[in-house]
Amino acid sequence: MISSENIVACICEGNSEKYIMSILLEKDKLIFSEDQLLDNQFFQGKYRNPEVFSAQYLTMDYKDPEIGLREVVVLVVKDDKRNYVIKKPYSDRVKSKYLVVTSPELEMLMIHASGLYDEYKNKYSGKNPSLFLADEWGKRRSIIKSEKFIRDFFEKNSLVDAIKQHSQKTKRVNQYMFLADFLKKDA
């Protein structure tokens, strides 16, 4: 999957995905480390377009004086199921590409952590999880999706447990991965 010699290009669909990945990285819960991140960052915005990302980052080799050429692993974290197609010749520079689909929405992790999954499924099945939380908690969606709220929430609730619960309750689709697949074994 991802080895310590790989460079990880982690492309996040939105801010919520970036905040969650940042928390996991800061708490050393992922199978890769911060120093493996390409350009020491999570990519968003224009890099959600694989052609823009490829043109800027897959046109060069990544060498390390101690280990030589480093292979790039692309990890795309998003809530939709559209593929992230890296075309040739750039695809030849990618060791692996993983699509982590957080469908229907990353706020499902808060639903799991709060023990509200059954209520969500009974009341809101098929509807937006952040709308459910906004109604449930009497807060605006923009608050629930803010970095401060997400960080505060997962200081009090286990993000790792929520990720594991979500992967157990969500149907696996062949080409997609879960966040749980990228957690360290001892997380």
PDB file of C-alpha atoms in Angstrom:
ATOM      1  CA  MET A   1       0.000   0.000   0.000  1.00  0.00           C
ATOM      2  CA  ILE A   2       2.057   2.987   1.257  1.00  0.00           C
ATOM      3  CA  SER A   3       5.631   2.466   2.400  1.00  0.00           C
ATOM      4  CA  SER A   4       7.884   4.842   4.296  1.00  0.00           C
ATOM      5  CA  GLU A   5       9.821   5.557   1.077  1.00  0.00           C
ATOM      6  CA  ASN A   6       6.754   6.813  -0.784  1.00  0.00           C
ATOM      7  CA  ILE A   7       5.739  10.406  -1.251  1.00  0.00           C
ATOM      8  CA  VAL A   8       2.030  10.883  -0.555  1.00  0.00           C
ATOM      9  CA  ALA A   9       0.001  13.366  -2.559  1.00  0.00           C
ATOM     10  CA  CYS A  10      -3.163  13.711  -0.489  1.00  0.00           C
ATOM     11  CA  ILE A  11      -5.890  15.585  -2.342  1.00  0.00           C
ATOM     12  CA  CYS A  12      -8.874  16.602  -0.212  1.00  0.00           C
ATOM     13  CA  GLU A  13     -12.191  17.598  -1.723  1.00  0.00           C
ATOM     14  CA  GLY A  14     -13.038  20.210   0.864  1.00  0.00           C
ATOM     15  CA  ASN A  15     -12.062  21.759   4.156  1.00  0.00           C
ATOM     16  CA  SER A  16     -13.783  19.102   6.300  1.00  0.00           C
ATOM     17  CA  GLU A  17     -11.698  16.378   4.652  1.00  0.00           C
ATOM     18  CA  LYS A  18      -8.563  18.439   5.164  1.00  0.00           C
ATOM     19  CA  TYR A  19      -9.330  19.033   8.847  1.00  0.00           C
ATOM     20  CA  ILE A  20      -9.981  15.331   9.475  1.00  0.00           C
ATOM     21  CA  MET A  21      -6.795  14.273   7.665  1.00  0.00           C
ATOM     22  CA  SER A  22      -4.816  16.929   9.577  1.00  0.00           C
ATOM     23  CA  ILE A  23      -6.121  15.672  12.929  1.00  0.00           C
ATOM     24  CA  LEU A  24      -5.238  12.082  12.032  1.00  0.00           C
ATOM     25  CA  LEU A  25      -1.760  13.086  10.883  1.00  0.00           C
ATOM     26  CA  GLU A  26      -1.102  15.231  13.970  1.00  0.00           C
ATOM     27  CA  LYS A  27      -2.149  12.355  16.242  1.00  0.00           C
ATOM     28  CA  ASP A  28       0.068   9.922  14.289  1.00  0.00           C
ATOM     29  CA  LYS A  29      -2.859   7.667  13.364  1.00  0.00           C
ATOM     30  CA  LEU A  30      -2.173   7.314   9.623  1.00  0.00           C
ATOM     31  CA  ILE A  31       0.089   4.820   7.869  1.00  0.00           C
ATOM     32  CA  PHE A  32       2.122   7.715   6.491  1.00  0.00           C
ATOM     33  CA  SER A  33       3.803  10.639   8.197  1.00  0.00           C
ATOM     34  CA  GLU A  34       3.789  14.374   7.690  1.00  0.00           C
ATOM     35  CA  ASP A  35       7.277  14.333   6.187  1.00  0.00           C
ATOM     36  CA  GLN A  36       5.972  12.049   3.414  1.00  0.00           C
ATOM     37  CA  LEU A  37       3.407  14.614   2.212  1.00  0.00           C
ATOM     38  CA  LEU A  38       4.218  16.059  -1.178  1.00  0.00           C
ATOM     39  CA  ASP A  39       5.113  19.717  -0.658  1.00  0.00           C
ATOM     40  CA  ASN A  40       4.284  19.212   3.050  1.00  0.00           C
ATOM     41  CA  GLN A  41       0.603  19.907   2.443  1.00  0.00           C
ATOM     42  CA  PHE A  42      -2.850  18.562   1.724  1.00  0.00           C
ATOM     43  CA  PHE A  43      -3.981  19.634  -1.730  1.00  0.00           C
ATOM     44  CA  GLN A  44      -7.360  21.242  -2.427  1.00  0.00           C
ATOM     45  CA  GLY A  45      -8.931  23.725  -4.802  1.00  0.00           C
ATOM     46  CA  LYS A  46      -7.494  23.601  -8.291  1.00  0.00           C
ATOM     47  CA  TYR A  47      -5.683  20.323  -7.526  1.00  0.00           C
ATOM     48  CA  ARG A  48      -9.028  18.550  -7.352  1.00  0.00           C
ATOM     49  CA  ASN A  49      -8.610  18.627 -11.132  1.00  0.00           C
ATOM     50  CA  PRO A  50      -6.232  15.739 -11.968  1.00  0.00           C
ATOM     51  CA  GLU A  51      -4.898  17.524 -15.050  1.00  0.00           C
ATOM     52  CA  VAL A  52      -3.814  20.560 -13.021  1.00  0.00           C
ATOM     53  CA  PHE A  53      -2.248  18.352 -10.341  1.00  0.00           C
ATOM     54  CA  SER A  54      -0.458  16.208 -12.924  1.00  0.00           C
ATOM     55  CA  ALA A  55       0.936  19.163 -14.850  1.00  0.00           C
ATOM     56  CA  GLN A  56       2.370  20.749 -11.714  1.00  0.00           C
ATOM     57  CA  TYR A  57       3.554  17.748  -9.699  1.00  0.00           C
ATOM     58  CA  LEU A  58       3.947  14.714 -11.931  1.00  0.00           C
ATOM     59  CA  THR A  59       6.349  16.236 -14.427  1.00  0.00           C
ATOM     60  CA  MET A  60       9.370  15.745 -12.162  1.00  0.00           C
ATOM     61  CA  ASP A  61      11.220  13.008 -10.326  1.00  0.00           C
ATOM     62  CA  TYR A  62      11.414  12.960  -6.557  1.00  0.00           C
ATOM     63  CA  LYS A  63      14.812  11.886  -5.306  1.00  0.00           C
ATOM     64  CA  ASP A  64      16.132  11.459  -1.806  1.00  0.00           C
ATOM     65  CA  PRO A  65      19.919  11.359  -1.288  1.00  0.00           C
ATOM     66  CA  GLU A  66      19.605   8.340   1.027  1.00  0.00           C
ATOM     67  CA  ILE A  67      16.981   6.202  -0.691  1.00  0.00           C
ATOM     68  CA  GLY A  68      17.101   7.376  -4.295  1.00  0.00           C
ATOM     69  CA  LEU A  69      14.019   7.804  -6.430  1.00  0.00           C
ATOM     70  CA  ARG A  70      10.807   8.039  -4.404  1.00  0.00           C
ATOM     71  CA  GLU A  71       7.530   6.829  -5.838  1.00  0.00           C
ATOM     72  CA  VAL A  72       4.392   8.957  -5.589  1.00  0.00           C
ATOM     73  CA  VAL A  73       1.183   7.576  -4.098  1.00  0.00           C
ATOM     74  CA  VAL A  74      -1.943   9.632  -4.784  1.00  0.00           C
ATOM     75  CA  LEU A  75      -4.633   9.555  -2.101  1.00  0.00           C
ATOM     76  CA  VAL A  76      -7.873  11.340  -3.003  1.00  0.00           C
ATOM     77  CA  VAL A  77     -10.352  11.958  -0.158  1.00  0.00           C
ATOM     78  CA  LYS A  78     -13.806  13.040  -1.323  1.00  0.00           C
ATOM     79  CA  ASP A  79     -17.474  12.349  -0.804  1.00  0.00           C
ATOM     80  CA  ASP A  80     -18.492  11.763  -4.411  1.00  0.00           C
ATOM     81  CA  LYS A  81     -17.817   8.603  -6.375  1.00  0.00           C
ATOM     82  CA  ARG A  82     -16.389  10.161  -9.526  1.00  0.00           C
ATOM     83  CA  ASN A  83     -13.003   8.768 -10.433  1.00  0.00           C
ATOM     84  CA  TYR A  84      -9.815  10.845 -10.312  1.00  0.00           C
ATOM     85  CA  VAL A  85      -8.207  10.034 -13.657  1.00  0.00           C
ATOM     86  CA  ILE A  86      -4.508  10.705 -14.099  1.00  0.00           C
ATOM     87  CA  LYS A  87      -3.735  10.334 -17.792  1.00  0.00           C
ATOM     88  CA  LYS A  88      -0.603   9.064 -19.482  1.00  0.00           C
ATOM     89  CA  PRO A  89       2.261   9.858 -19.404  1.00  0.00           C
ATOM     90  CA  TYR A  90       1.696  11.188 -15.854  1.00  0.00           C
ATOM     91  CA  SER A  91       0.026   7.993 -14.644  1.00  0.00           C
ATOM     92  CA  ASP A  92       3.371   6.221 -15.190  1.00  0.00           C
ATOM     93  CA  ARG A  93       4.849   8.380 -12.422  1.00  0.00           C
ATOM     94  CA  VAL A  94       2.268   7.227  -9.874  1.00  0.00           C
ATOM     95  CA  LYS A  95       2.948   4.032  -7.938  1.00  0.00           C
ATOM     96  CA  SER A  96      -0.656   3.765  -6.704  1.00  0.00           C
ATOM     97  CA  LYS A  97      -3.823   5.819  -6.597  1.00  0.00           C
ATOM     98  CA  TYR A  98      -6.415   5.373  -3.869  1.00  0.00           C
ATOM     99  CA  LEU A  99      -9.890   6.872  -3.803  1.00  0.00           C
ATOM    100  CA  VAL A 100     -11.278   7.309  -0.305  1.00  0.00           C
ATOM    101  CA  VAL A 101     -14.978   7.999  -0.624  1.00  0.00           C
ATOM    102  CA  THR A 102     -16.541   9.546   2.472  1.00  0.00           C
ATOM    103  CA  SER A 103     -20.066   9.253   1.103  1.00  0.00           C
ATOM    104  CA  PRO A 104     -22.583  10.572   1.784  1.00  0.00           C
ATOM    105  CA  GLU A 105     -20.573  13.245   3.613  1.00  0.00           C
ATOM    106  CA  LEU A 106     -17.689  13.384   6.091  1.00  0.00           C
ATOM    107  CA  GLU A 107     -20.036  14.615   8.838  1.00  0.00           C
ATOM    108  CA  MET A 108     -21.159  10.961   9.090  1.00  0.00           C
ATOM    109  CA  LEU A 109     -18.136  10.580  11.386  1.00  0.00           C
ATOM    110  CA  MET A 110     -19.733  12.997  13.862  1.00  0.00           C
ATOM    111  CA  ILE A 111     -22.990  11.063  13.639  1.00  0.00           C
ATOM    112  CA  HIS A 112     -21.173   7.828  14.508  1.00  0.00           C
ATOM    113  CA  ALA A 113     -19.134   9.458  17.307  1.00  0.00           C
ATOM    114  CA  SER A 114     -22.323  10.912  18.829  1.00  0.00           C
ATOM    115  CA  GLY A 115     -24.176   7.605  18.768  1.00  0.00           C
ATOM    116  CA  LEU A 116     -26.783   9.087  16.422  1.00  0.00           C
ATOM    117  CA  TYR A 117     -26.396   6.655  13.524  1.00  0.00           C
ATOM    118  CA  ASP A 118     -29.666   4.755  14.076  1.00  0.00           C
ATOM    119  CA  GLU A 119     -31.592   7.997  14.525  1.00  0.00           C
ATOM    120  CA  TYR A 120     -30.038   9.417  11.351  1.00  0.00           C
ATOM    121  CA  LYS A 121     -30.932   6.277   9.386  1.00  0.00           C
ATOM    122  CA  ASN A 122     -34.525   6.339  10.684  1.00  0.00           C
ATOM    123  CA  LYS A 123     -35.168  10.087  10.249  1.00  0.00           C
ATOM    124  CA  TYR A 124     -32.863  11.302   7.504  1.00  0.00           C
ATOM    125  CA  SER A 125     -31.801   8.277   5.480  1.00  0.00           C
ATOM    126  CA  GLY A 126     -30.660   9.520   2.100  1.00  0.00           C
ATOM    127  CA  LYS A 127     -30.465  13.137   3.240  1.00  0.00           C
ATOM    128  CA  ASN A 128     -27.506  15.324   4.000  1.00  0.00           C
ATOM    129  CA  PRO A 129     -25.750  14.353   7.289  1.00  0.00           C
ATOM    130  CA  SER A 130     -24.723  17.936   8.068  1.00  0.00           C
ATOM    131  CA  LEU A 131     -28.382  19.021   7.796  1.00  0.00           C
ATOM    132  CA  PHE A 132     -29.304  16.270  10.262  1.00  0.00           C
ATOM    133  CA  LEU A 133     -26.621  17.448  12.709  1.00  0.00           C
ATOM    134  CA  ALA A 134     -27.657  21.086  12.298  1.00  0.00           C
ATOM    135  CA  ASP A 135     -31.245  20.160  13.152  1.00  0.00           C
ATOM    136  CA  GLU A 136     -30.193  17.834  15.966  1.00  0.00           C
ATOM    137  CA  TRP A 137     -27.767  20.244  17.615  1.00  0.00           C
ATOM    138  CA  GLY A 138     -29.489  23.535  16.755  1.00  0.00           C
ATOM    139  CA  LYS A 139     -26.396  24.880  14.983  1.00  0.00           C
ATOM    140  CA  ARG A 140     -25.781  26.253  11.511  1.00  0.00           C
ATOM    141  CA  ARG A 141     -24.165  23.900   8.999  1.00  0.00           C
ATOM    142  CA  SER A 142     -21.331  26.389   8.560  1.00  0.00           C
ATOM    143  CA  ILE A 143     -20.510  26.022  12.275  1.00  0.00           C
ATOM    144  CA  ILE A 144     -20.566  22.216  12.106  1.00  0.00           C
ATOM    145  CA  LYS A 145     -18.215  22.295   9.110  1.00  0.00           C
ATOM    146  CA  SER A 146     -15.793  24.819  10.673  1.00  0.00           C
ATOM    147  CA  GLU A 147     -12.276  23.807  11.651  1.00  0.00           C
ATOM    148  CA  LYS A 148     -12.757  24.934  15.252  1.00  0.00           C
ATOM    149  CA  PHE A 149     -15.937  22.907  15.691  1.00  0.00           C
ATOM    150  CA  ILE A 150     -14.458  19.784  14.061  1.00  0.00           C
ATOM    151  CA  ARG A 151     -11.266  19.980  16.129  1.00  0.00           C
ATOM    152  CA  ASP A 152     -13.161  20.648  19.376  1.00  0.00           C
ATOM    153  CA  PHE A 153     -15.618  17.849  18.631  1.00  0.00           C
ATOM    154  CA  PHE A 154     -12.879  15.271  18.011  1.00  0.00           C
ATOM    155  CA  GLU A 155     -10.951  16.358  21.082  1.00  0.00           C
ATOM    156  CA  LYS A 156     -13.942  15.089  23.077  1.00  0.00           C
ATOM    157  CA  ASN A 157     -14.924  12.171  20.809  1.00  0.00           C
ATOM    158  CA  SER A 158     -12.829   9.444  19.197  1.00  0.00           C
ATOM    159  CA  LEU A 159     -12.210  10.150  15.529  1.00  0.00           C
ATOM    160  CA  VAL A 160     -10.568   6.750  15.051  1.00  0.00           C
ATOM    161  CA  ASP A 161     -13.560   4.909  16.530  1.00  0.00           C
ATOM    162  CA  ALA A 162     -15.932   6.930  14.332  1.00  0.00           C
ATOM    163  CA  ILE A 163     -13.886   6.066  11.233  1.00  0.00           C
ATOM    164  CA  LYS A 164     -13.940   2.372  12.135  1.00  0.00           C
ATOM    165  CA  GLN A 165     -17.699   2.433  12.807  1.00  0.00           C
ATOM    166  CA  HIS A 166     -18.356   4.157   9.500  1.00  0.00           C
ATOM    167  CA  SER A 167     -16.350   1.543   7.601  1.00  0.00           C
ATOM    168  CA  GLN A 168     -18.338  -1.239   9.303  1.00  0.00           C
ATOM    169  CA  LYS A 169     -21.726   0.293   8.486  1.00  0.00           C
ATOM    170  CA  THR A 170     -20.986   1.357   4.914  1.00  0.00           C
ATOM    171  CA  LYS A 171     -21.078  -0.982   1.945  1.00  0.00           C
ATOM    172  CA  ARG A 172     -17.650  -1.400   0.356  1.00  0.00           C
ATOM    173  CA  VAL A 173     -17.462  -0.716  -3.359  1.00  0.00           C
ATOM    174  CA  ASN A 174     -14.547  -2.427  -5.119  1.00  0.00           C
ATOM    175  CA  GLN A 175     -12.514   0.522  -6.355  1.00  0.00           C
ATOM    176  CA  TYR A 176     -13.012   2.729  -3.286  1.00  0.00           C
ATOM    177  CA  MET A 177     -11.247   2.677   0.051  1.00  0.00           C
ATOM    178  CA  PHE A 178     -12.285   3.764   3.540  1.00  0.00           C
ATOM    179  CA  LEU A 179     -10.334   6.112   5.816  1.00  0.00           C
ATOM    180  CA  ALA A 180     -10.054   3.065   8.090  1.00  0.00           C
ATOM    181  CA  ASP A 181      -7.833   1.432   5.458  1.00  0.00           C
ATOM    182  CA  PHE A 182      -5.208   4.136   6.055  1.00  0.00           C
ATOM    183  CA  LEU A 183      -5.156   3.984   9.856  1.00  0.00           C
ATOM    184  CA  LYS A 184      -2.192   2.431  11.603  1.00  0.00           C
ATOM    185  CA  LYS A 185      -2.941  -1.058  12.909  1.00  0.00           C
ATOM    186  CA  ASP A 186      -2.583   0.117  16.537  1.00  0.00           C
ATOM    187  CA  ALA A 187      -4.749   3.238  16.047  1.00  0.00           C
TER     188      ALA A 187
END
